[in-house]
Amino acid sequence: MCGIVGYVGLREAQGVLLNCLSRLEYRGYDSCGIAVSNGHIAQFKDAVRVGALKETCPIFEGTAGIGHTRWATHGLPTAINAHPHFDCSQRIAVVHNGIISNYDQLRKLLIDEGHLFVSDTDTEVIPHLIEKYLDDEPITAVEVALSKLEGSFAIAVLIDGYDRIIASRKESPLVIGIGDNEKIIASDVPAILDYTNRVIYLEDGDIAIVSNNEVQVKQNHGGGTVNREIHLIDWDRKQIEKGAYDHYLIKEIHEQPKVIRDSLANYFERETYDFQSLIDSETSSLVILGCGTSYHAALVGKHIIEELLGIQVRTELASEFVNRGRVMPASAAIAITQSGETADVLLSLKKMKQSVARIFVITNVPGSSASRMANHTIFTNAGPEVSVAATKSYTAQLIELYKLALSSNLLEHSIRKQMQAELRQLPALVKQVLDSESEIANYSRMLSDCSTVFYVGRGINFPVALEGALKLKEISYIHAEGYAAGELKHGPFAMLDKRTPVIAMIAKDDVYDPMISSIKEIKARSSPVIAVADESDDSIGSLADVTIRVPHTSSIFSPVINGVVLQLIAYYTAKYKGCPIDFPRNLAKSVTVI
Ligand code: M6R
């Protein structure tokens, strides 16, 4: 995780670095720092958020510098462990994202040679290694130092007296923004959009030597110079502003009707799908994997595909799959990942490549590592998602899964037409849910005093229950459990009492009757029930303590509609509690460690 930036240009670097870092805080925010070069390297770092660093940082003159916002892996979040890290002579500053797995061994070696370490981080070995080889040209010293590192990294190196920044990546994202007479290095595209929309995505093993008017890219291990294409990014700056909203999260929740419309635009206009029949008669079994919210989308995807196409789907938590000894074969695999950089997903993909012929990735980030590993990439149209909690990206993932299933030649024509007609209605239905925001906000006030909340559903709404619970814990810090409603009687009933609300998703589908039975059983344990139910449901009102009515859809689409209700519940509950909604404690948006 962690966000790194670098700037070389004609402006004062400090303002640019701090601005870019504030755009990267979703990657980690327990401490931050900058270093600016101007005859010597000046640095400032602290265990605070970027906003606070802006207030306290002295003014450094200089038009080249690097910066970092941290999510601690090695060592506590303290000022000493914050980046940049330095060599003994304080001439070499390094910011790093990733993990150096052989740092202990390297550190011992360097200490034996007289190097003095001040932090507990793995990163600190990098400037010391560069120092060790600095008799050579800076670029050669960096190359040799990198060849000693094991693990994953994206780094930016600032060397006193050298007017370029050296940047490199291995299994960690790094982009270079190409401005007029200025270049910006960053972990991710949103950081640079204030300055340019032209970017180079570095590849694994690339070393870039970056000056204000040139980017030279070499391949590590003595490889030659390579050309990396410049890509135009069509995200615009407004998408990464909060605008009039209190938080990114609520802004992103509100963007969902547009996200769905955008995702469907081409699909309906052209009456074809770019990935026509990716799931076809050759697909006899499919595996879908992801982590967190993306895993919940995978679980919904299993229902969609099994139900509509009759293909067997296995779902995998990437964080589990990655350590699995034996990989069961499948004819195709889909990895779902908003960021495209989740380490568990990337390693799972690597593993999967040995036994699965066709690999698709559904991701929101063009140029991401996952997209480069796939045979086919399906880009979601969510736009940049800043808040750590995933909302619009989940909805966009579901839309791609619907499109994928509906495009299959295995689907009967009449069902396809009926489903497509319903899909067209989704933006309007989600808007209808958003219109009942104040009512949902009122119910959420009740939850903000609770210490445990259960979420239950059956069938396709079971993963929605898991997602609702994840969202609540993540941003409100209230303990929440997502359960298959029928499982409550196998243990969790022991937890239920009048202080433990249960949020129940109940759709008008095949599992309606068993859901009603579950709600009755819950009521018999005195728990208050908040039902999220179809507007046409006449019976639920007399059973539940509170009923949140949602517009009618086929239950296959209810994960979208109900998902939005649960996002609003989590948001308002966290807001009543005064939680730091966009940047919850201990988390980061892009989880690049395993
Ligand atoms: O970028 P990814 O979709 O691969 O991320 C996976 C999870 O880390 C992510 O969904 C996480 O669970 C979210 N913070 C949930 O809101």
Coordinates of C-alpha atoms and ligand atoms in Angstrom, one line a residue:
M1 CA 0.0 0.0 0.0
C2 CA 1.5 3.5 0.7
G3 CA 1.5 6.2 -1.9
I4 CA 4.7 7.6 -3.5
V5 CA 5.2 10.7 -5.6
G6 CA 8.1 12.5 -7.3
Y7 CA 8.3 15.8 -9.1
V8 CA 10.8 17.4 -11.5
G9 CA 9.9 20.5 -13.3
L10 CA 9.9 24.3 -13.2
R11 CA 7.6 24.8 -10.3
E12 CA 8.5 24.7 -6.6
A13 CA 8.2 21.0 -5.9
Q14 CA 6.9 21.2 -2.3
G15 CA 3.4 22.3 -3.3
V16 CA 3.0 19.8 -6.0
L17 CA 4.3 16.9 -3.8
L18 CA 1.9 17.8 -1.0
N19 CA -1.0 18.1 -3.4
C20 CA -0.3 14.8 -5.1
L21 CA 0.1 13.1 -1.7
S22 CA -3.3 14.3 -0.6
R23 CA -4.7 12.6 -3.7
L24 CA -3.0 9.3 -2.7
E25 CA -4.0 9.2 1.0
Y26 CA -6.5 6.4 0.2
R27 CA -3.4 4.2 -0.1
G28 CA -2.3 4.8 3.4
Y29 CA -2.5 7.6 5.9
D30 CA -0.7 6.9 9.1
S31 CA 2.3 9.1 8.4
C32 CA 3.8 11.1 5.6
G33 CA 6.8 13.1 4.5
I34 CA 8.7 14.9 1.7
A35 CA 12.2 15.6 0.5
V36 CA 13.2 18.4 -1.8
S37 CA 16.5 18.9 -3.5
N38 CA 18.2 22.3 -3.9
G39 CA 22.0 22.1 -3.4
H40 CA 21.2 19.8 -0.5
I41 CA 18.2 17.6 0.4
A42 CA 15.8 19.1 2.9
Q43 CA 13.2 16.8 4.4
F44 CA 10.2 16.8 6.7
K45 CA 8.1 13.9 7.9
D46 CA 5.7 13.1 10.7
A47 CA 3.1 10.7 12.0
V48 CA 0.3 12.8 10.7
R49 CA -2.1 13.1 7.7
V50 CA -1.0 15.2 4.7
G51 CA -3.3 18.1 5.7
A52 CA -1.5 18.4 9.0
L53 CA 1.9 18.1 7.3
K54 CA 1.0 21.0 5.0
E55 CA 0.5 23.2 8.1
T56 CA 3.7 22.3 9.9
C57 CA 6.2 21.7 7.1
P58 CA 8.8 24.5 6.6
I59 CA 9.1 26.0 3.2
F60 CA 11.7 24.2 1.1
E61 CA 12.9 25.8 -2.2
G62 CA 13.7 23.4 -5.0
T63 CA 12.1 22.1 -8.2
A64 CA 12.7 18.4 -7.6
G65 CA 11.5 16.2 -4.8
I66 CA 9.8 13.1 -3.6
G67 CA 7.0 12.3 -1.1
H68 CA 5.2 9.5 0.6
T69 CA 2.1 8.6 2.5
R70 CA 2.4 5.4 4.6
W71 CA 0.4 2.4 5.6
A72 CA 2.8 0.7 8.1
T73 CA 4.1 -2.8 7.4
H74 CA 7.5 -2.8 9.2
G75 CA 7.6 -0.6 12.3
L76 CA 5.0 1.5 14.0
P77 CA 3.5 4.6 12.4
T78 CA 6.0 7.1 13.9
A79 CA 7.9 10.1 12.5
I80 CA 11.1 8.1 12.4
N81 CA 9.6 5.2 10.4
A82 CA 7.8 7.7 8.0
H83 CA 9.4 8.0 4.5
P84 CA 11.6 9.4 2.9
H85 CA 14.5 7.3 4.3
F86 CA 18.1 8.2 3.9
D87 CA 21.6 6.8 3.7
C88 CA 24.3 7.7 6.2
S89 CA 25.4 10.8 4.4
Q90 CA 21.8 12.1 4.0
R91 CA 22.5 12.5 0.3
I92 CA 20.2 9.8 -0.9
A93 CA 16.4 9.9 -0.2
V94 CA 14.1 7.1 -1.0
V95 CA 10.3 6.6 -0.9
H96 CA 9.0 3.1 -1.3
N97 CA 5.8 1.2 -1.6
G98 CA 5.8 -2.6 -1.2
I99 CA 7.8 -5.0 0.9
I100 CA 11.5 -5.9 0.8
S101 CA 11.4 -9.5 1.9
N102 CA 15.2 -10.0 2.4
Y103 CA 15.6 -6.7 4.2
D104 CA 16.7 -8.3 7.5
Q105 CA 19.6 -10.1 5.8
L106 CA 20.6 -6.9 3.8
R107 CA 20.4 -4.8 6.9
K108 CA 22.7 -7.1 8.9
L109 CA 25.2 -7.1 6.1
L110 CA 25.1 -3.3 5.8
I111 CA 25.4 -2.8 9.6
D112 CA 28.5 -5.0 9.5
E113 CA 29.9 -2.7 6.9
G114 CA 29.4 0.3 9.1
H115 CA 26.0 1.6 8.0
L116 CA 23.9 3.2 10.7
F117 CA 20.1 2.5 10.6
V118 CA 17.6 4.7 12.4
S119 CA 14.2 3.2 11.6
D120 CA 12.5 -0.2 11.9
T121 CA 11.5 -0.2 8.2
D122 CA 12.5 -2.5 5.4
T123 CA 12.8 0.5 3.1
E124 CA 15.8 1.9 4.9
V125 CA 18.1 -0.7 3.3
I126 CA 17.5 0.8 -0.1
P127 CA 19.3 4.2 0.4
H128 CA 22.1 2.4 2.2
L129 CA 22.6 0.0 -0.6
I130 CA 22.6 2.8 -3.2
E131 CA 25.2 4.6 -1.0
K132 CA 27.3 1.5 -1.0
Y133 CA 27.5 1.5 -4.8
L134 CA 27.5 5.2 -5.4
D135 CA 31.1 5.3 -6.6
D136 CA 29.5 4.5 -10.0
E137 CA 27.0 6.7 -11.9
P138 CA 23.8 7.2 -9.8
I139 CA 21.8 5.1 -12.3
T140 CA 24.3 2.2 -12.1
A141 CA 24.3 2.4 -8.3
V142 CA 20.5 2.2 -8.2
E143 CA 20.5 -0.6 -10.7
V144 CA 23.0 -2.6 -8.6
A145 CA 21.1 -1.9 -5.4
L146 CA 17.8 -3.0 -7.0
S147 CA 19.3 -6.2 -8.1
K148 CA 20.0 -7.1 -4.5
L149 CA 16.3 -6.6 -3.4
E150 CA 13.8 -9.4 -3.1
G151 CA 10.1 -8.7 -2.7
S152 CA 7.9 -6.1 -4.3
F153 CA 8.5 -2.4 -4.7
A154 CA 7.8 0.9 -6.4
I155 CA 10.5 3.4 -5.5
A156 CA 11.5 7.0 -6.2
V157 CA 15.1 8.0 -5.5
L158 CA 16.4 11.6 -5.1
I159 CA 20.1 12.0 -5.0
D160 CA 21.8 15.3 -3.9
G161 CA 23.6 16.9 -6.9
Y162 CA 21.8 14.8 -9.5
D163 CA 19.1 16.7 -11.3
R164 CA 16.9 13.7 -12.1
I165 CA 14.7 11.3 -10.1
I166 CA 15.2 7.6 -10.6
A167 CA 12.0 5.5 -10.3
S168 CA 11.5 1.8 -10.6
R169 CA 8.8 -0.8 -10.0
K170 CA 8.5 -4.6 -9.4
E171 CA 5.0 -5.9 -8.7
S172 CA 3.9 -2.5 -7.3
P173 CA 2.2 0.2 -9.5
L174 CA 4.0 3.3 -10.7
V175 CA 3.0 5.8 -13.3
I176 CA 4.8 8.9 -14.7
G177 CA 2.7 11.9 -15.7
I178 CA 4.0 13.8 -18.7
G179 CA 3.5 17.5 -18.5
D180 CA 5.2 20.4 -20.4
N181 CA 8.6 20.8 -18.8
E182 CA 7.5 18.8 -15.8
K183 CA 7.1 15.1 -14.9
I184 CA 5.3 13.6 -12.0
I185 CA 5.9 10.2 -10.7
A186 CA 3.1 8.6 -8.7
S187 CA 1.6 5.3 -7.4
D188 CA -1.6 6.0 -9.2
V189 CA -3.2 8.2 -11.8
P190 CA -5.6 10.3 -9.6
A191 CA -2.5 11.9 -8.0
I192 CA -1.4 13.5 -11.2
L193 CA -4.6 14.6 -12.8
D194 CA -4.3 18.2 -11.5
Y195 CA -1.2 18.5 -13.7
T196 CA -1.6 16.3 -16.8
N197 CA -3.7 13.5 -18.3
R198 CA -0.8 12.0 -20.2
V199 CA 0.8 9.0 -18.5
I200 CA 3.3 6.3 -18.9
Y201 CA 2.7 3.0 -17.1
L202 CA 6.0 1.5 -16.0
E203 CA 6.3 -2.2 -16.4
D204 CA 7.9 -4.6 -14.0
G205 CA 11.7 -4.3 -14.0
D206 CA 11.6 -0.8 -15.6
I207 CA 14.0 1.9 -14.3
A208 CA 13.0 5.4 -15.3
I209 CA 15.4 8.3 -15.3
V210 CA 13.1 11.3 -15.1
S211 CA 14.1 14.9 -15.8
N212 CA 11.8 17.9 -16.5
N213 CA 11.9 17.3 -20.2
E214 CA 12.7 13.6 -20.7
V215 CA 11.8 10.2 -19.4
Q216 CA 14.3 7.5 -20.3
V217 CA 13.2 4.0 -19.4
K218 CA 15.7 1.1 -19.1
Q219 CA 15.1 -2.5 -18.3
N220 CA 16.8 -3.6 -15.1
H221 CA 19.6 -6.2 -15.1
G222 CA 21.5 -4.5 -17.8
G223 CA 18.7 -4.4 -20.3
G224 CA 18.6 -1.7 -22.9
T225 CA 16.4 1.4 -23.3
V226 CA 12.8 0.7 -24.0
N227 CA 9.9 2.8 -25.3
R228 CA 6.8 3.1 -23.1
E229 CA 3.7 4.4 -24.8
I230 CA 2.0 7.6 -23.5
H231 CA -1.7 7.0 -22.6
L232 CA -4.4 9.6 -22.5
I233 CA -6.5 9.3 -19.4
D234 CA -10.2 10.3 -19.8
W235 CA -10.9 10.7 -16.1
D236 CA -11.4 14.3 -15.3
R237 CA -10.4 16.3 -12.2
K238 CA -13.9 16.8 -11.0
Q239 CA -14.2 13.1 -10.5
I240 CA -11.6 13.3 -7.7
E241 CA -13.1 16.3 -6.0
K242 CA -15.6 16.0 -3.1
G243 CA -17.6 18.9 -4.5
A244 CA -20.5 19.8 -2.2
Y245 CA -20.5 16.5 -0.5
D246 CA -19.3 15.9 3.1
H247 CA -17.4 12.8 2.1
Y248 CA -16.2 11.0 -1.0
L249 CA -18.2 8.0 0.1
I250 CA -21.6 9.7 -0.1
K251 CA -20.5 11.3 -3.4
E252 CA -19.6 8.0 -4.8
I253 CA -22.8 6.4 -3.6
H254 CA -24.7 9.1 -5.4
E255 CA -22.7 8.6 -8.6
Q256 CA -24.1 5.1 -9.1
P257 CA -27.0 5.8 -11.4
K258 CA -24.5 7.5 -13.8
V259 CA -22.0 4.7 -13.3
I260 CA -24.6 2.2 -14.4
R261 CA -25.8 4.4 -17.3
D262 CA -22.2 4.8 -18.5
S263 CA -21.5 1.0 -18.1
L264 CA -24.6 0.2 -20.2
A265 CA -24.2 3.0 -22.8
N266 CA -22.1 1.2 -25.3
Y267 CA -23.7 -2.1 -24.6
F268 CA -27.1 -0.9 -25.6
E269 CA -26.1 1.5 -28.3
R270 CA -24.1 -1.0 -30.3
E271 CA -26.4 -3.9 -29.4
T272 CA -23.1 -5.9 -28.9
Y273 CA -20.7 -6.4 -26.2
D274 CA -16.9 -6.2 -26.6
F275 CA -16.7 -9.5 -24.8
Q276 CA -19.4 -11.2 -26.7
S277 CA -19.6 -14.8 -25.7
L278 CA -16.6 -14.9 -23.4
I279 CA -18.7 -17.4 -21.5
D280 CA -19.6 -19.9 -24.2
S281 CA -20.0 -23.5 -25.0
E282 CA -16.3 -24.1 -24.2
T283 CA -16.9 -22.9 -20.7
S284 CA -17.8 -25.9 -18.7
S285 CA -16.7 -24.6 -15.3
L286 CA -15.7 -21.1 -14.2
V287 CA -13.8 -19.8 -11.2
I288 CA -14.4 -16.3 -10.0
L289 CA -12.1 -14.8 -7.3
G290 CA -11.5 -11.5 -5.5
C291 CA -11.1 -10.1 -2.0
G292 CA -13.4 -8.1 0.2
T293 CA -16.1 -6.3 -1.6
S294 CA -14.9 -7.7 -5.0
Y295 CA -15.2 -11.2 -3.5
H296 CA -18.8 -10.4 -2.6
A297 CA -19.4 -9.3 -6.2
A298 CA -17.9 -12.7 -7.2
L299 CA -20.4 -14.5 -5.0
V300 CA -23.3 -12.5 -6.7
G301 CA -21.7 -13.4 -10.1
K302 CA -21.9 -17.1 -9.2
H303 CA -25.6 -16.8 -8.7
I304 CA -26.1 -14.8 -11.9
I305 CA -24.1 -17.2 -14.1
E306 CA -25.3 -20.4 -12.6
E307 CA -28.9 -19.3 -12.7
L308 CA -28.9 -17.8 -16.2
L309 CA -26.4 -20.0 -18.0
G310 CA -26.3 -23.2 -16.0
I311 CA -22.6 -23.2 -15.8
Q312 CA -20.9 -24.4 -12.7
V313 CA -19.1 -21.5 -10.9
R314 CA -16.6 -21.9 -8.1
T315 CA -15.8 -18.8 -6.1
E316 CA -12.4 -18.3 -4.3
L317 CA -11.2 -15.8 -1.8
A318 CA -7.9 -14.8 -3.4
S319 CA -6.3 -14.4 0.0
E320 CA -7.0 -18.1 0.6
F321 CA -6.4 -19.4 -2.9
V322 CA -3.0 -17.9 -3.0
N323 CA -1.7 -20.4 -0.4
R324 CA -3.6 -23.4 -1.7
G325 CA -1.5 -26.4 -2.5
R326 CA -3.5 -28.0 -5.3
V327 CA -5.3 -25.9 -7.9
M328 CA -8.5 -27.5 -9.2
P329 CA -8.8 -27.0 -12.9
A330 CA -11.5 -24.8 -14.5
S331 CA -12.1 -23.9 -18.1
A332 CA -12.0 -20.1 -17.4
A333 CA -11.3 -17.7 -14.6
I334 CA -12.5 -14.2 -13.7
A335 CA -10.6 -12.1 -11.2
I336 CA -12.5 -9.1 -9.9
T337 CA -10.5 -6.3 -8.5
Q338 CA -11.3 -2.6 -8.3
S339 CA -7.7 -1.4 -8.0
G340 CA -6.1 -4.2 -10.1
E341 CA -3.3 -4.1 -7.7
T342 CA -4.4 -6.3 -4.8
A343 CA -1.5 -8.6 -4.1
D344 CA -3.6 -11.6 -3.2
V345 CA -5.3 -11.3 -6.5
L346 CA -2.2 -10.8 -8.5
L347 CA -0.5 -13.8 -7.0
S348 CA -3.6 -15.9 -7.4
L349 CA -3.6 -14.9 -11.1
K350 CA 0.0 -16.0 -11.5
K351 CA -0.9 -19.4 -9.9
M352 CA -4.1 -19.7 -11.9
K353 CA -2.2 -19.3 -15.2
Q354 CA -0.7 -22.7 -14.7
S355 CA -4.0 -24.5 -14.9
V356 CA -6.6 -22.2 -16.5
A357 CA -6.4 -21.3 -20.2
R358 CA -8.6 -18.2 -20.3
I359 CA -8.3 -15.5 -17.7
F360 CA -10.5 -12.5 -17.5
V361 CA -10.0 -9.6 -15.2
I362 CA -12.7 -7.1 -14.2
T363 CA -11.0 -4.0 -12.9
N364 CA -11.6 -0.3 -12.6
V365 CA -8.0 0.8 -13.3
P366 CA -6.6 0.9 -16.8
G367 CA -3.0 -0.1 -16.9
S368 CA -3.2 -1.9 -13.6
S369 CA -1.1 -5.0 -12.9
A370 CA -4.1 -7.3 -13.0
S371 CA -5.2 -6.1 -16.4
R372 CA -1.7 -6.8 -17.7
M373 CA -1.8 -10.4 -16.5
A374 CA -5.2 -11.2 -18.1
N375 CA -6.1 -12.6 -21.5
H376 CA -9.1 -10.2 -21.6
T377 CA -9.7 -7.2 -19.4
I378 CA -13.1 -5.8 -18.8
F379 CA -12.9 -2.2 -17.5
T380 CA -15.6 -1.1 -15.2
N381 CA -16.9 2.4 -15.8
A382 CA -16.9 3.6 -12.2
G383 CA -14.4 6.4 -12.6
P384 CA -11.9 6.9 -9.8
E385 CA -13.1 5.7 -6.4
V386 CA -11.4 7.6 -3.6
S387 CA -13.1 6.5 -0.4
V388 CA -11.5 3.4 1.0
A389 CA -14.9 1.6 1.2
A390 CA -15.9 0.3 -2.2
T391 CA -19.4 1.3 -3.3
K392 CA -19.7 2.4 -6.9
S393 CA -17.0 0.0 -8.0
Y394 CA -19.1 -2.9 -6.5
T395 CA -22.1 -1.8 -8.5
A396 CA -20.0 -1.4 -11.6
Q397 CA -18.6 -4.9 -11.2
L398 CA -22.1 -6.4 -10.9
I399 CA -23.1 -4.6 -14.1
E400 CA -20.2 -6.2 -16.0
L401 CA -21.2 -9.6 -14.6
Y402 CA -24.7 -9.1 -15.9
K403 CA -23.5 -8.0 -19.3
L404 CA -21.1 -11.0 -19.4
A405 CA -23.9 -13.4 -18.6
L406 CA -26.4 -11.7 -20.9
S407 CA -24.0 -11.8 -23.8
S408 CA -23.4 -15.5 -23.6
N409 CA -24.7 -17.5 -26.6
L410 CA -25.8 -20.0 -24.0
L411 CA -28.7 -17.8 -22.9
E412 CA -32.2 -18.1 -24.4
H413 CA -33.1 -15.1 -26.6
S414 CA -36.4 -14.3 -24.7
I415 CA -34.7 -14.3 -21.3
R416 CA -31.9 -12.1 -22.7
K417 CA -34.5 -9.6 -23.9
Q418 CA -36.4 -9.6 -20.7
M419 CA -33.2 -9.2 -18.6
Q420 CA -31.9 -6.4 -20.8
A421 CA -35.1 -4.5 -20.4
E422 CA -34.8 -4.7 -16.6
L423 CA -31.1 -3.8 -16.8
R424 CA -32.1 -0.6 -18.6
Q425 CA -34.3 0.4 -15.7
L426 CA -31.6 0.0 -13.1
P427 CA -30.2 3.6 -13.1
A428 CA -33.7 4.9 -12.5
L429 CA -34.4 2.4 -9.7
V430 CA -31.1 3.2 -7.9
K431 CA -32.0 6.9 -8.2
Q432 CA -35.3 6.0 -6.5
V433 CA -33.4 4.4 -3.6
L434 CA -31.2 7.5 -3.3
D435 CA -34.4 9.6 -3.1
S436 CA -35.3 7.8 0.1
E437 CA -31.9 8.7 1.6
S438 CA -33.3 10.8 4.5
E439 CA -35.6 8.0 5.6
I440 CA -32.7 5.5 5.6
A441 CA -30.5 8.1 7.4
N442 CA -33.2 8.2 10.2
Y443 CA -33.1 4.4 10.7
S444 CA -29.4 4.5 10.8
R445 CA -29.4 6.7 13.8
M446 CA -30.8 3.8 15.7
L447 CA -27.9 1.6 14.7
S448 CA -25.2 4.0 15.7
D449 CA -25.7 3.1 19.4
C450 CA -25.6 -0.7 18.8
S451 CA -22.6 -2.9 19.5
T452 CA -23.5 -5.7 17.1
V453 CA -25.7 -5.8 14.0
F454 CA -26.6 -8.9 11.9
Y455 CA -27.2 -8.8 8.2
V456 CA -29.1 -11.8 6.7
G457 CA -30.3 -12.9 3.3
R458 CA -30.8 -16.1 1.3
G459 CA -29.8 -17.0 -2.2
I460 CA -28.5 -14.1 -4.2
N461 CA -29.0 -11.8 -1.2
F462 CA -26.7 -13.8 1.0
P463 CA -23.6 -12.1 -0.5
V464 CA -25.4 -8.8 -0.2
A465 CA -25.7 -9.5 3.6
L466 CA -21.9 -10.1 3.7
E467 CA -21.3 -6.9 1.9
G468 CA -23.6 -4.9 4.1
A469 CA -21.8 -6.2 7.2
L470 CA -18.4 -5.5 5.7
K471 CA -19.4 -1.9 4.9
L472 CA -20.8 -1.2 8.4
K473 CA -17.7 -2.6 10.2
E474 CA -15.3 -0.9 7.9
I475 CA -16.6 2.6 8.3
S476 CA -18.5 2.7 11.6
Y477 CA -16.4 0.2 13.6
I478 CA -19.6 -1.5 14.8
H479 CA -19.3 -5.2 14.9
A480 CA -21.4 -6.7 12.1
E481 CA -22.0 -10.2 10.8
G482 CA -23.3 -11.2 7.5
Y483 CA -25.1 -14.6 7.6
A484 CA -27.1 -16.8 5.4
A485 CA -30.5 -16.5 7.1
G486 CA -30.9 -20.2 7.4
E487 CA -27.6 -20.5 9.3
L488 CA -28.7 -18.4 12.2
K489 CA -30.3 -21.4 13.9
H490 CA -26.9 -23.2 13.7
G491 CA -25.3 -21.0 16.3
P492 CA -25.7 -17.2 15.9
F493 CA -29.2 -17.3 17.5
A494 CA -27.3 -17.4 20.8
M495 CA -26.2 -13.8 20.1
L496 CA -29.7 -12.4 19.4
D497 CA -31.5 -10.2 21.9
K498 CA -33.4 -7.0 21.9
R499 CA -30.2 -5.0 21.6
T500 CA -29.1 -6.8 18.4
P501 CA -30.8 -5.6 15.3
V502 CA -31.0 -7.8 12.3
I503 CA -31.2 -6.3 8.8
A504 CA -32.9 -8.7 6.5
M505 CA -32.9 -8.6 2.7
I506 CA -36.1 -10.2 1.4
A507 CA -36.8 -10.3 -2.3
K508 CA -39.9 -11.7 -4.1
D509 CA -38.1 -14.8 -5.2
D510 CA -37.9 -18.6 -4.6
V511 CA -36.5 -18.1 -1.1
Y512 CA -39.2 -15.7 0.0
D513 CA -41.1 -18.2 2.2
P514 CA -38.0 -19.5 4.0
M515 CA -36.9 -15.8 4.5
I516 CA -40.3 -15.1 6.1
S517 CA -39.7 -18.1 8.4
S518 CA -36.3 -16.8 9.3
I519 CA -37.7 -13.4 10.2
K520 CA -40.3 -14.9 12.4
E521 CA -37.6 -17.0 14.2
I522 CA -35.5 -13.8 14.7
K523 CA -38.5 -11.9 16.1
A524 CA -39.1 -14.8 18.5
R525 CA -35.6 -14.1 19.9
S526 CA -36.6 -10.4 20.5
S527 CA -34.2 -8.9 18.0
P528 CA -35.5 -5.8 16.1
V529 CA -35.8 -6.6 12.4
I530 CA -35.1 -4.0 9.7
A531 CA -36.4 -5.5 6.5
V532 CA -35.2 -4.3 3.1
A533 CA -38.2 -5.5 1.0
D534 CA -39.8 -5.1 -2.4
E535 CA -42.3 -2.3 -2.6
S536 CA -45.0 -4.8 -3.6
D537 CA -44.5 -6.9 -0.5
D538 CA -47.8 -6.7 1.6
S539 CA -46.9 -9.1 4.3
I540 CA -43.6 -7.9 5.5
G541 CA -44.9 -4.7 7.2
S542 CA -46.6 -6.6 10.0
L543 CA -43.6 -8.7 10.7
A544 CA -40.6 -6.3 10.7
D545 CA -40.1 -3.5 13.1
V546 CA -38.9 -1.3 10.3
T547 CA -39.4 -1.8 6.5
I548 CA -37.3 -0.1 4.0
R549 CA -39.1 -0.4 0.7
V550 CA -37.1 -0.8 -2.5
P551 CA -38.4 -0.6 -6.1
H552 CA -39.4 -3.9 -7.7
T553 CA -36.9 -5.8 -9.8
S554 CA -36.3 -9.5 -10.6
S555 CA -34.4 -10.8 -7.7
I556 CA -31.3 -11.3 -9.9
F557 CA -30.9 -7.5 -9.8
S558 CA -31.7 -7.0 -6.1
P559 CA -27.9 -7.1 -5.2
V560 CA -27.6 -3.7 -6.9
I561 CA -30.7 -2.1 -5.3
N562 CA -30.2 -3.6 -1.9
G563 CA -26.5 -2.9 -2.0
V564 CA -27.2 0.8 -2.3
V565 CA -29.5 0.7 0.7
L566 CA -26.9 -1.0 2.8
Q567 CA -24.2 1.5 1.7
L568 CA -26.5 4.4 2.8
I569 CA -27.1 2.6 6.2
A570 CA -23.3 2.2 6.7
Y571 CA -22.6 5.8 5.7
Y572 CA -25.2 7.4 8.0
T573 CA -24.4 5.1 10.9
A574 CA -20.8 6.1 10.7
K575 CA -21.7 9.7 10.3
Y576 CA -23.8 9.7 13.4
K577 CA -20.8 8.2 15.2
G578 CA -18.5 10.8 13.9
C579 CA -16.1 8.3 12.2
P580 CA -13.4 9.3 9.7
I581 CA -15.6 7.8 6.9
D582 CA -13.3 8.1 3.9
F583 CA -10.2 6.9 5.6
P584 CA -11.1 4.3 8.2
R585 CA -8.4 3.3 10.8
N586 CA -5.9 0.6 9.9
L587 CA -7.1 0.3 6.3
A588 CA -5.9 1.3 2.8
K589 CA -7.7 1.2 -0.5
S590 CA -5.2 -0.7 -2.4
V591 CA -3.9 -3.7 -0.5
T592 CA -0.6 -4.5 -2.1
V593 CA 0.7 -6.8 0.6
I594 CA -0.3 -10.4 1.3
Ligands
M6R1 O1 -9.0 -3.4 -5.3 P1 -9.8 -4.6 -4.9 O2 -11.1 -4.7 -5.4 O3 -9.0 -5.9 -5.3 O4 -9.8 -4.6 -3.3 C1 -10.3 -5.7 -2.6 C2 -10.6 -5.3 -1.2 O5 -9.4 -4.9 -0.5 C3 -11.7 -4.2 -1.1 O6 -12.9 -4.6 -1.7 C4 -12.0 -3.9 0.4 O7 -12.6 -4.9 1.0 C5 -12.8 -2.6 0.5 N1 -12.2 -1.7 1.3 C6 -14.2 -2.9 0.9 O8 -15.0 -1.7 1.0

